[in-house]
Short mmCIF file of N, CA, C and O in Angstrom, two decimals:
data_model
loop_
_atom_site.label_atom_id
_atom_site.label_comp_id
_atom_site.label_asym_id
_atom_site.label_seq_id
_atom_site.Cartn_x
_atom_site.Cartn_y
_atom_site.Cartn_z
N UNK L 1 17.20 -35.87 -17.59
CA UNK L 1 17.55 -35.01 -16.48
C UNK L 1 17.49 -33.57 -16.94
O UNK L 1 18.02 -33.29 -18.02
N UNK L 2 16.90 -32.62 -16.23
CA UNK L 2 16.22 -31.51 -16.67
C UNK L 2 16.85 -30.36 -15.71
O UNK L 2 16.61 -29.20 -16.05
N UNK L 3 17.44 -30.52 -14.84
CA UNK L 3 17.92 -29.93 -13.51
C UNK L 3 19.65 -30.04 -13.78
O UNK L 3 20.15 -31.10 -14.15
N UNK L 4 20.49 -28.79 -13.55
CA UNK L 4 21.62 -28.95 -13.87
C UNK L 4 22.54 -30.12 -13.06
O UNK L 4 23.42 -30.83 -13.54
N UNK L 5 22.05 -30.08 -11.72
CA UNK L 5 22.62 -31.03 -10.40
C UNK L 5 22.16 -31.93 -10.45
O UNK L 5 22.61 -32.71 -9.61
N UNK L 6 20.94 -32.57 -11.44
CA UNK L 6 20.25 -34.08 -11.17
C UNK L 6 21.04 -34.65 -10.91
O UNK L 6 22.12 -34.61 -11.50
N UNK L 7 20.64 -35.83 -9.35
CA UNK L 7 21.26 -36.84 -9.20
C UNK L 7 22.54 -36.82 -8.51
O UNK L 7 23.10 -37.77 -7.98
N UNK L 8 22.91 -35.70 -8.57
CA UNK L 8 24.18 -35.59 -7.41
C UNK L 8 23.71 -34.91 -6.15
O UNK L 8 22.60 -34.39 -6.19
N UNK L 9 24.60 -34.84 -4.73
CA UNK L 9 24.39 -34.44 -3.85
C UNK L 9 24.04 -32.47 -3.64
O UNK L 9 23.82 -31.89 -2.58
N UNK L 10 24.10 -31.95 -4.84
CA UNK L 10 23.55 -30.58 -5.19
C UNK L 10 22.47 -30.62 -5.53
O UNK L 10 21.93 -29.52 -5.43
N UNK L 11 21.71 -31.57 -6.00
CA UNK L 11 20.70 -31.65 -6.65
C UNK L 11 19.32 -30.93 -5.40
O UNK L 11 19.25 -31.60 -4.37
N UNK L 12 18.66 -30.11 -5.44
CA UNK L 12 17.70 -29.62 -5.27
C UNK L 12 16.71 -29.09 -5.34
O UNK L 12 16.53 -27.89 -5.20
N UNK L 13 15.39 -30.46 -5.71
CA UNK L 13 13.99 -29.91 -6.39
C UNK L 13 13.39 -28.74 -6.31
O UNK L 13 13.42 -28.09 -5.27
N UNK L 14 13.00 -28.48 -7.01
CA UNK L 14 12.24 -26.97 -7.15
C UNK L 14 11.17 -27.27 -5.74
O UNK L 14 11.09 -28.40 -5.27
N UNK L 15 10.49 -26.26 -5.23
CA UNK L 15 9.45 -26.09 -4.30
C UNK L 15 8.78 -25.24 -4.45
O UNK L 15 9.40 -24.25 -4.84
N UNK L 16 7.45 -25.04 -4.30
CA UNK L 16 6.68 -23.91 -4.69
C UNK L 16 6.67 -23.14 -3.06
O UNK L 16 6.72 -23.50 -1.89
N UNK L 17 6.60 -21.92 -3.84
CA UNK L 17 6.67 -20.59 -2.64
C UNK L 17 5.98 -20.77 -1.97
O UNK L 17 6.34 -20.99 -0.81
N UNK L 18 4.20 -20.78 -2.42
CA UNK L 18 3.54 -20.60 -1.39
C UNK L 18 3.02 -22.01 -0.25
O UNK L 18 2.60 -21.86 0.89
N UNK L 19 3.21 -23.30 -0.94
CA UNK L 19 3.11 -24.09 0.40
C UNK L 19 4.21 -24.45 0.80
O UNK L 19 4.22 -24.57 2.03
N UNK L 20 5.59 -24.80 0.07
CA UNK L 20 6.22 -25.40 0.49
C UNK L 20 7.24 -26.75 -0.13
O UNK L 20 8.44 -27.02 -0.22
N UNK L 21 5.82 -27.40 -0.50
CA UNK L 21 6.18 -28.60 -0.96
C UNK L 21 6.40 -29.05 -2.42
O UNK L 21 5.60 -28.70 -3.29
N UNK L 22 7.30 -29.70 -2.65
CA UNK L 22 7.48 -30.23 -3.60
C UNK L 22 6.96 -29.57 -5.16
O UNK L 22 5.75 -29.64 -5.34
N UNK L 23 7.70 -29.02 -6.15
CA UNK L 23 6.30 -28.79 -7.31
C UNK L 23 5.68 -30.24 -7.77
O UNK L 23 4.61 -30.21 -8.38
N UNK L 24 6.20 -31.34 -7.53
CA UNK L 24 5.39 -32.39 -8.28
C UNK L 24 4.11 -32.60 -7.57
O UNK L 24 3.17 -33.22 -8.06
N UNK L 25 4.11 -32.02 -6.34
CA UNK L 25 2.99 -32.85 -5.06
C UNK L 25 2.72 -31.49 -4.60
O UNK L 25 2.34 -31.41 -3.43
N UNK L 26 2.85 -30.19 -5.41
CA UNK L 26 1.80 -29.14 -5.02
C UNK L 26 0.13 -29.01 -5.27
O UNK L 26 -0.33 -29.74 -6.14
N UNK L 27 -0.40 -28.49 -4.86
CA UNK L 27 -1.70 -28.55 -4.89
C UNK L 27 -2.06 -27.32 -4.93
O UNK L 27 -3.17 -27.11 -5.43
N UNK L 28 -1.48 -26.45 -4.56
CA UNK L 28 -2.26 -24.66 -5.12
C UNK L 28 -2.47 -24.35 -6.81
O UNK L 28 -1.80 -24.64 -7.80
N UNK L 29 -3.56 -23.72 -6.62
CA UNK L 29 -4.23 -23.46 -7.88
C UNK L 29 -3.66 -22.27 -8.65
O UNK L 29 -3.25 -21.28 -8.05
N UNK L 30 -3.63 -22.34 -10.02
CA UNK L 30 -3.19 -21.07 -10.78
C UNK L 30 -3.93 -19.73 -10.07
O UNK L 30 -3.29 -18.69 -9.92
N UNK L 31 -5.31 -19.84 -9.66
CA UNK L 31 -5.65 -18.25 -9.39
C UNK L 31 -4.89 -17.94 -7.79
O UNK L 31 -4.79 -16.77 -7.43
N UNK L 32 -4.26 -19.35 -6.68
CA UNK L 32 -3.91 -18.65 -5.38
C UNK L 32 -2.25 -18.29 -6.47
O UNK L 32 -1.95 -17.09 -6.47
N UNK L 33 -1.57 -18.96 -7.05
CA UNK L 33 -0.41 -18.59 -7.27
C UNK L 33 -0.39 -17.32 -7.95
O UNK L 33 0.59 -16.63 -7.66
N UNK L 34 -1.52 -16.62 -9.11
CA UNK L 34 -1.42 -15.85 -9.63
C UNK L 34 -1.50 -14.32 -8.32
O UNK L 34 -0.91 -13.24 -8.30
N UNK L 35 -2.67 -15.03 -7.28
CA UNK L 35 -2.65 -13.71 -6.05
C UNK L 35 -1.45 -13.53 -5.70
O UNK L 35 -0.81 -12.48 -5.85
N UNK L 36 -0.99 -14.75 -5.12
CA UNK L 36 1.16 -14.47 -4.42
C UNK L 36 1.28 -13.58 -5.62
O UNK L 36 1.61 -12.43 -5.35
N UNK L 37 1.11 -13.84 -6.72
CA UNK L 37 2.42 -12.93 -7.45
C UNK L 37 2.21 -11.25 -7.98
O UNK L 37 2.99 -10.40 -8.41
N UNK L 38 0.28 -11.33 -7.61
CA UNK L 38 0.56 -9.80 -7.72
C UNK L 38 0.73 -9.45 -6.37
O UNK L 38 1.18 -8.31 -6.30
N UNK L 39 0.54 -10.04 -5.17
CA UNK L 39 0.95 -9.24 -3.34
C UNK L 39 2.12 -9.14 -3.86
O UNK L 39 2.24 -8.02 -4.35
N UNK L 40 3.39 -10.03 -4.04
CA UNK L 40 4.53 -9.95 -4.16
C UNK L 40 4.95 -8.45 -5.39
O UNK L 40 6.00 -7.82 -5.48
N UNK L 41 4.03 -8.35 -5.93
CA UNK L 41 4.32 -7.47 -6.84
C UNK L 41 4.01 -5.62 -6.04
O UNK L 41 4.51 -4.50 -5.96
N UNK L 42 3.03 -6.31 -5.67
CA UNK L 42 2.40 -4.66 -5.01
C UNK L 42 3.50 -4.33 -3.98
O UNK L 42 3.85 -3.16 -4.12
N UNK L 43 4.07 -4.89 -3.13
CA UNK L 43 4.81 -5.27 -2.22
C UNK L 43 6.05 -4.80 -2.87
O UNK L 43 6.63 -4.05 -2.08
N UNK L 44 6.68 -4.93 -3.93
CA UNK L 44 7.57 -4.34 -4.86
C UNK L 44 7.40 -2.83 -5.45
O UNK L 44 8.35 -2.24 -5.97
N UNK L 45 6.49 -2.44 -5.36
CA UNK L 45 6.21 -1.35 -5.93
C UNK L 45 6.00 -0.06 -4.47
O UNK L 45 6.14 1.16 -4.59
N UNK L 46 5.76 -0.57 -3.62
CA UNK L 46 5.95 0.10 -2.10
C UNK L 46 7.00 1.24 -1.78
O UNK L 46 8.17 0.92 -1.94
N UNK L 47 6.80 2.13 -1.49
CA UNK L 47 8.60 3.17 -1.13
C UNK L 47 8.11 3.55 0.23
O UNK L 47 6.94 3.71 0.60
N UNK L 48 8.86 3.64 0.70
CA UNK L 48 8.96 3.77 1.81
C UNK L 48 8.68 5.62 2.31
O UNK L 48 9.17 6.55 1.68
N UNK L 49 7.70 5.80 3.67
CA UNK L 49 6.88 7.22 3.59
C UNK L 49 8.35 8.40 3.70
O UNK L 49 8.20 9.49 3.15
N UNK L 50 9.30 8.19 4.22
CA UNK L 50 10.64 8.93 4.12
C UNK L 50 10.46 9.33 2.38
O UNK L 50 10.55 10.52 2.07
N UNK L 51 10.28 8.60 1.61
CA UNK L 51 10.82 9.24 0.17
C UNK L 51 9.63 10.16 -0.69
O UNK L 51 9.73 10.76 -1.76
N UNK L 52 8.31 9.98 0.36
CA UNK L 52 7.03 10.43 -0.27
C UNK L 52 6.68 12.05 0.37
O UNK L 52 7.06 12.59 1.40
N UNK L 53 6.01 12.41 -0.47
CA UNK L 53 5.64 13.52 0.14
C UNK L 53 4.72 14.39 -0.33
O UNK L 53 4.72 15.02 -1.39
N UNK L 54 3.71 14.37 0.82
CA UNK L 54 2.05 14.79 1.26
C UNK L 54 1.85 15.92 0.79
O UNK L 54 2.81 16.68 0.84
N UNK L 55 0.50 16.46 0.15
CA UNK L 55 0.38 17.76 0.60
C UNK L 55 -1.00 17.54 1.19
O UNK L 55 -1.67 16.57 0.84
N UNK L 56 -1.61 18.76 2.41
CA UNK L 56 -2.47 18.01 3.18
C UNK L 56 -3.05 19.29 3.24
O UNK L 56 -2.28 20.19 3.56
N UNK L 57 -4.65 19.69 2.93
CA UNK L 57 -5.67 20.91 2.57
C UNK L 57 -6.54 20.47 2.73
O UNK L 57 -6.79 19.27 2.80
N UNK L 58 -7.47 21.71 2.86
CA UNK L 58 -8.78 21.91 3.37
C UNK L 58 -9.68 22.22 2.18
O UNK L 58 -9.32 23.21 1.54
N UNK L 59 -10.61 21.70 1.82
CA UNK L 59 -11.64 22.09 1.23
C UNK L 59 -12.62 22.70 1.21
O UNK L 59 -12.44 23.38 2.22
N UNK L 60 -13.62 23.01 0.82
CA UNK L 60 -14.87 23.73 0.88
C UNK L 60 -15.90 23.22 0.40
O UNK L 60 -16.05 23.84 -0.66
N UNK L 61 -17.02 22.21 0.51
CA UNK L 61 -18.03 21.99 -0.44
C UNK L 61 -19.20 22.61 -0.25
O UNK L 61 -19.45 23.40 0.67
N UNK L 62 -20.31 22.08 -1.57
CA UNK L 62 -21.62 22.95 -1.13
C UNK L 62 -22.05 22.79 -0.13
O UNK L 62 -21.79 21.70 0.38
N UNK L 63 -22.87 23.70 0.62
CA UNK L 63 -23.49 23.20 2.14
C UNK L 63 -22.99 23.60 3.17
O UNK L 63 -23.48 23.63 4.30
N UNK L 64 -21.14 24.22 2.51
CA UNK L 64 -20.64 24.50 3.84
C UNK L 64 -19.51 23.86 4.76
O UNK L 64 -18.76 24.19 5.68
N UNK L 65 -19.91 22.41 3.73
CA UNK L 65 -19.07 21.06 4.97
C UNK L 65 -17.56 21.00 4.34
O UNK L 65 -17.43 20.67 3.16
N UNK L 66 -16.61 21.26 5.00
CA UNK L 66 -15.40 20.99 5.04
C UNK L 66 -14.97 19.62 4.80
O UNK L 66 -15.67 18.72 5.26
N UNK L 67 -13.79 19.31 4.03
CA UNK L 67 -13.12 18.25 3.39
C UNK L 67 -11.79 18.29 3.96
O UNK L 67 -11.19 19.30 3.61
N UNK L 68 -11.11 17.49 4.75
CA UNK L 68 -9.59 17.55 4.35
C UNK L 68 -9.02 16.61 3.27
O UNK L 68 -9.51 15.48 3.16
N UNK L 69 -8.13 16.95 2.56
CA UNK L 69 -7.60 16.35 1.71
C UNK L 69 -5.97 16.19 1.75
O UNK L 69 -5.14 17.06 2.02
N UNK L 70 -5.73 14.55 1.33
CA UNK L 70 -4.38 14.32 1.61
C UNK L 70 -3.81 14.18 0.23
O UNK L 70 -4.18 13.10 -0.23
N UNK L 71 -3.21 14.71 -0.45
CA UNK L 71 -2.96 14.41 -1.72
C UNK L 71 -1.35 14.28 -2.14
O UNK L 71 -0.58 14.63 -1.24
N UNK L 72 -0.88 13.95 -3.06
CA UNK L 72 0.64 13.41 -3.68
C UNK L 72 0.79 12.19 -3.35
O UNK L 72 1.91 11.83 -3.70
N UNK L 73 0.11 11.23 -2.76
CA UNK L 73 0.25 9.67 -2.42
C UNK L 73 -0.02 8.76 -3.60
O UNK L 73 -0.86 9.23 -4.36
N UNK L 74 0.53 7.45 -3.99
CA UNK L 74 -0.43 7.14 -5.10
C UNK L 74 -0.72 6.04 -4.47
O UNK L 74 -0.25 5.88 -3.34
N UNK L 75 -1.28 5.37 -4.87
CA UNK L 75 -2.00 4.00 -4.49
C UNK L 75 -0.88 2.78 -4.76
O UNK L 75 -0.81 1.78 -4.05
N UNK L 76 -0.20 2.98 -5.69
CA UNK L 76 0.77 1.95 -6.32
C UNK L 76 1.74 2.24 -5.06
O UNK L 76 1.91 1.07 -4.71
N UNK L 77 2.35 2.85 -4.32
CA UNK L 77 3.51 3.22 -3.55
C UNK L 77 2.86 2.75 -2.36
O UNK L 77 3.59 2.07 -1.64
N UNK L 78 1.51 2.94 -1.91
CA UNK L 78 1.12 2.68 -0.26
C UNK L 78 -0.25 2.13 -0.79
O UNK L 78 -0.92 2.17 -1.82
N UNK L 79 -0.32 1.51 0.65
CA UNK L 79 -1.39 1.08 1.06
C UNK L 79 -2.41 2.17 1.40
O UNK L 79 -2.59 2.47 2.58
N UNK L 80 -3.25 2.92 0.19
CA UNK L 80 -3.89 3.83 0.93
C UNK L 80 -5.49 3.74 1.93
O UNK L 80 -5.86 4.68 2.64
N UNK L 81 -6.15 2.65 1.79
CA UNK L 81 -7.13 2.06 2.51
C UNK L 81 -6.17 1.72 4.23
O UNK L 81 -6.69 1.98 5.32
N UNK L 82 -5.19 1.30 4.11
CA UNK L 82 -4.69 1.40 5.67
C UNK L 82 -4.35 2.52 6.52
O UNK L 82 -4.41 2.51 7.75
N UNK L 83 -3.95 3.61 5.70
CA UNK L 83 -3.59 4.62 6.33
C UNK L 83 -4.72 5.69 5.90
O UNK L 83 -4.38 6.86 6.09
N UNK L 84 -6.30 5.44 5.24
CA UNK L 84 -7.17 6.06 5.71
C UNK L 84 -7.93 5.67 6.93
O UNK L 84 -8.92 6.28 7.35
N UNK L 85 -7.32 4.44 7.55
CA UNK L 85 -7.92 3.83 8.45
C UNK L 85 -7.14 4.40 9.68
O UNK L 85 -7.81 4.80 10.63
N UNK L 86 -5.98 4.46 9.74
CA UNK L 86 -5.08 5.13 10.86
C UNK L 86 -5.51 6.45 11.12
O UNK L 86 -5.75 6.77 12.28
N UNK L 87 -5.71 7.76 9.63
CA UNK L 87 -6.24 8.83 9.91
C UNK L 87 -7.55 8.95 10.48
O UNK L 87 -7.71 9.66 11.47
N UNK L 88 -8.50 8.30 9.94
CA UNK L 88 -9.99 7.91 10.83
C UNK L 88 -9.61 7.99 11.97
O UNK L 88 -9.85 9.07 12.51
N UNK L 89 -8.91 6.96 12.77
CA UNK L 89 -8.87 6.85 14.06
C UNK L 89 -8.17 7.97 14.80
O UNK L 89 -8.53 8.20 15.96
N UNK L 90 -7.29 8.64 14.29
CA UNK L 90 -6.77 9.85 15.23
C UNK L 90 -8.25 11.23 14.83
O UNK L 90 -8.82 12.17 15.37
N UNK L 91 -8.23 10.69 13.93
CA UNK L 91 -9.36 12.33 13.86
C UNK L 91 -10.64 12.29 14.43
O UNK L 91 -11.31 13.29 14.69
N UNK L 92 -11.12 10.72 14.70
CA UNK L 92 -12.65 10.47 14.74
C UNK L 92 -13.76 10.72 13.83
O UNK L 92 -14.90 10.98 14.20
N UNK L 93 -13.32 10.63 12.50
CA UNK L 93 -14.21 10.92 11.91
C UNK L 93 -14.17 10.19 10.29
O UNK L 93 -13.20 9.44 10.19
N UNK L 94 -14.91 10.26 9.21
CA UNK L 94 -15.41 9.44 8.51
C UNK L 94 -14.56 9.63 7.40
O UNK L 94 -13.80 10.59 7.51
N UNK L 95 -14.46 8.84 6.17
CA UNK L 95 -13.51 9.51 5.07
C UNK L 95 -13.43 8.51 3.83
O UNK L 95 -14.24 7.59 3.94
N UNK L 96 -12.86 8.47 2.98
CA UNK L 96 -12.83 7.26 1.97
C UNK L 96 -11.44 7.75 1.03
O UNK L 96 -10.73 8.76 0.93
N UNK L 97 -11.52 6.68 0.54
CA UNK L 97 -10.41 7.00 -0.80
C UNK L 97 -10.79 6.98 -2.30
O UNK L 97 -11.56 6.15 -2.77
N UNK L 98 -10.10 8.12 -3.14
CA UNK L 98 -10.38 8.24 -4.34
C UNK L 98 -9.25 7.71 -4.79
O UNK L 98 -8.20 8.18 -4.36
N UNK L 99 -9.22 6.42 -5.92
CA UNK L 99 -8.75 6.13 -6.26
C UNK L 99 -8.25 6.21 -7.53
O UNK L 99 -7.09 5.86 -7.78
N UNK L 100 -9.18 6.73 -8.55
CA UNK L 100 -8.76 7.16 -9.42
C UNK L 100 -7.81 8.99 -9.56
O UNK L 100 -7.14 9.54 -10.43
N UNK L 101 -8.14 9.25 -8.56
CA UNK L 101 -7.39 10.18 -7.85
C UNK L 101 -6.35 10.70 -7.34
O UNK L 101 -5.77 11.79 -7.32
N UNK L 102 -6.20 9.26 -6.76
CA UNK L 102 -4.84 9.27 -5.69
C UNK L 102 -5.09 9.97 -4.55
O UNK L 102 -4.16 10.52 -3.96
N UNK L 103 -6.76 10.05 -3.99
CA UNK L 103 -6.85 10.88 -3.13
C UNK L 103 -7.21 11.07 -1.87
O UNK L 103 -8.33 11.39 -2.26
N UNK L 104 -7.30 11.17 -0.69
CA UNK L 104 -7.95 10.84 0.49
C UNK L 104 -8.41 12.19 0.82
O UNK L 104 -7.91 13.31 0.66
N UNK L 105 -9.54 11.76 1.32
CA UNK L 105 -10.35 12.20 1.94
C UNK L 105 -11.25 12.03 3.29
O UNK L 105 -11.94 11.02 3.44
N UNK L 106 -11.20 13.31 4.49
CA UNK L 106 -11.76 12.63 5.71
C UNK L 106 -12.82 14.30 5.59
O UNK L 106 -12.78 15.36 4.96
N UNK L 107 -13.64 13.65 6.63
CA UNK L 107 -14.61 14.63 6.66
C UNK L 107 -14.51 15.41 8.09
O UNK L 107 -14.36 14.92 9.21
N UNK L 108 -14.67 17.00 7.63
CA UNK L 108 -14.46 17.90 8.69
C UNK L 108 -12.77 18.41 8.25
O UNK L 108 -12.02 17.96 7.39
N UNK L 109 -12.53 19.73 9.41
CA UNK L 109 -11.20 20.33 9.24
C UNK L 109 -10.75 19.49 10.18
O UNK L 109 -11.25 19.41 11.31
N UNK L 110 -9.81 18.82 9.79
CA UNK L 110 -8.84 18.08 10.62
C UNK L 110 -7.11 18.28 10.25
O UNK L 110 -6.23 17.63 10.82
N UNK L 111 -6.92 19.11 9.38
CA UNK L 111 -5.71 19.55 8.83
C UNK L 111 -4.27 19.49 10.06
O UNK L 111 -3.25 18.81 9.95
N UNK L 112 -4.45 19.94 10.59
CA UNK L 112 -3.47 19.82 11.91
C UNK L 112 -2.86 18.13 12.51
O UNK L 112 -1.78 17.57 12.64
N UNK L 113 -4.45 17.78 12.78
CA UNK L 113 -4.03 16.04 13.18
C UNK L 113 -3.82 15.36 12.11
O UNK L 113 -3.76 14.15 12.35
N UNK L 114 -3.69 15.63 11.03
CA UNK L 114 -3.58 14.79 9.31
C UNK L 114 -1.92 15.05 9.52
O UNK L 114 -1.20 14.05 9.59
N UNK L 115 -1.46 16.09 9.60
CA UNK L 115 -0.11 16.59 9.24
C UNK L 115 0.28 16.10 10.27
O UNK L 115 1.17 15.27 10.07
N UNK L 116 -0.09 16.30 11.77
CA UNK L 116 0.97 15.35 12.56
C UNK L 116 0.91 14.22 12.58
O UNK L 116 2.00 13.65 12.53
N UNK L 117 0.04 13.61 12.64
CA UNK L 117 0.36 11.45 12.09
C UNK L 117 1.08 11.59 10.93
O UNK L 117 2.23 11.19 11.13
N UNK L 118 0.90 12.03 9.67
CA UNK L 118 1.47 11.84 8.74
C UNK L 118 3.36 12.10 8.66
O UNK L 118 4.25 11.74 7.88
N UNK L 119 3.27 13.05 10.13
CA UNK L 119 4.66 13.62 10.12
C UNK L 119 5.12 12.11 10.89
O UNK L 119 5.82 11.41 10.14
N UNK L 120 4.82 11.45 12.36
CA UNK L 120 5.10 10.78 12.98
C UNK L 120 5.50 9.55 12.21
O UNK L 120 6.58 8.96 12.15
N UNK L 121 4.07 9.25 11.53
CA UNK L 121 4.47 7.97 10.02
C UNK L 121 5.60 8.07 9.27
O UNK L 121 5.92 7.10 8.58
N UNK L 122 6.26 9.04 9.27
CA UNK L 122 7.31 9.65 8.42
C UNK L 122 7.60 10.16 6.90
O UNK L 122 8.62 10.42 6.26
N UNK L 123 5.87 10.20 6.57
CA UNK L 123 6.05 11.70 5.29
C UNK L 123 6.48 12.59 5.28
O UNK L 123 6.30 13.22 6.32
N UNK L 124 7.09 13.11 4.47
CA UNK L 124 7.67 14.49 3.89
C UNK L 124 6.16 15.00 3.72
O UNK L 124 5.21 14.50 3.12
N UNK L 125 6.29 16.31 4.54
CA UNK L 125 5.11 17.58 4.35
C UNK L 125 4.75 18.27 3.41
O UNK L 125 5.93 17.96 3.30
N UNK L 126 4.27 19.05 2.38
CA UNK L 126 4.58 20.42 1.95
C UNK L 126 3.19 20.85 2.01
O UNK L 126 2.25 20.07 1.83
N UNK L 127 3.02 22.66 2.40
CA UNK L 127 2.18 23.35 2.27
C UNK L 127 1.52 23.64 1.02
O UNK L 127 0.58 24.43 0.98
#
């Protein structure tokens, strides 16, 4: 007996997280259990946009073409592929993330509509 409660009415087998059932009669594989445990991890590492805070500028590149840039976010704290997807959609326009960076980027001056979603989402601002 391997379980402190074996065999008495406390006794309650282990179960694996992600299906459910039983560990003797689980069937998920080391690489789905190893995914649960880094989501669960990234998911841990998350703060909430109240404790973060943006700074949000305009660029200049060759050619002329304007950059906005969202910067002080890191990738480890947010989801930053989701909320370049939210900014896309209020600005209409195209953008990606630097990740080694920590950086977003949308194309065109959009500085104004960046700062108010970001305010509504509930980041902390700074100029």
């Amino acid at each position: 007996m391997t379980r402190l409660f074996a065999g008495t009415p406390f006794d309650i087998p282990p179960t694996c997280d992600l299906c459910g059932q039983q560990e003797s009669e689980c069937q998920c594989t080391p690489a789905q259990r190893a995914e649960a445990e880094a989501e669960k991890q990234r998911e841990a590492d998350r703060l909430p946009p109240e404790k973060q805070t943006a700074r949000v500028r305009l660029d200049r590149r060759k050619g002329g073409r304007t950059v906005t840039l969202v910067e002080g976010l890191t990738s480890r704290a947010n989801d930053l592929p989701d909320l370049l997807g939210k900014l896309q959609s209020v600005c209409g326009a195209g953008g990606t993330v630097k990740k080694a960076d920590d950086l977003i980027e949308l194309q065109g001056d959009h500085v104004d509509r960046v700062r108010q979603k970001l305010g509504e989402i509930g980041y902390r601002l700074r100029k």
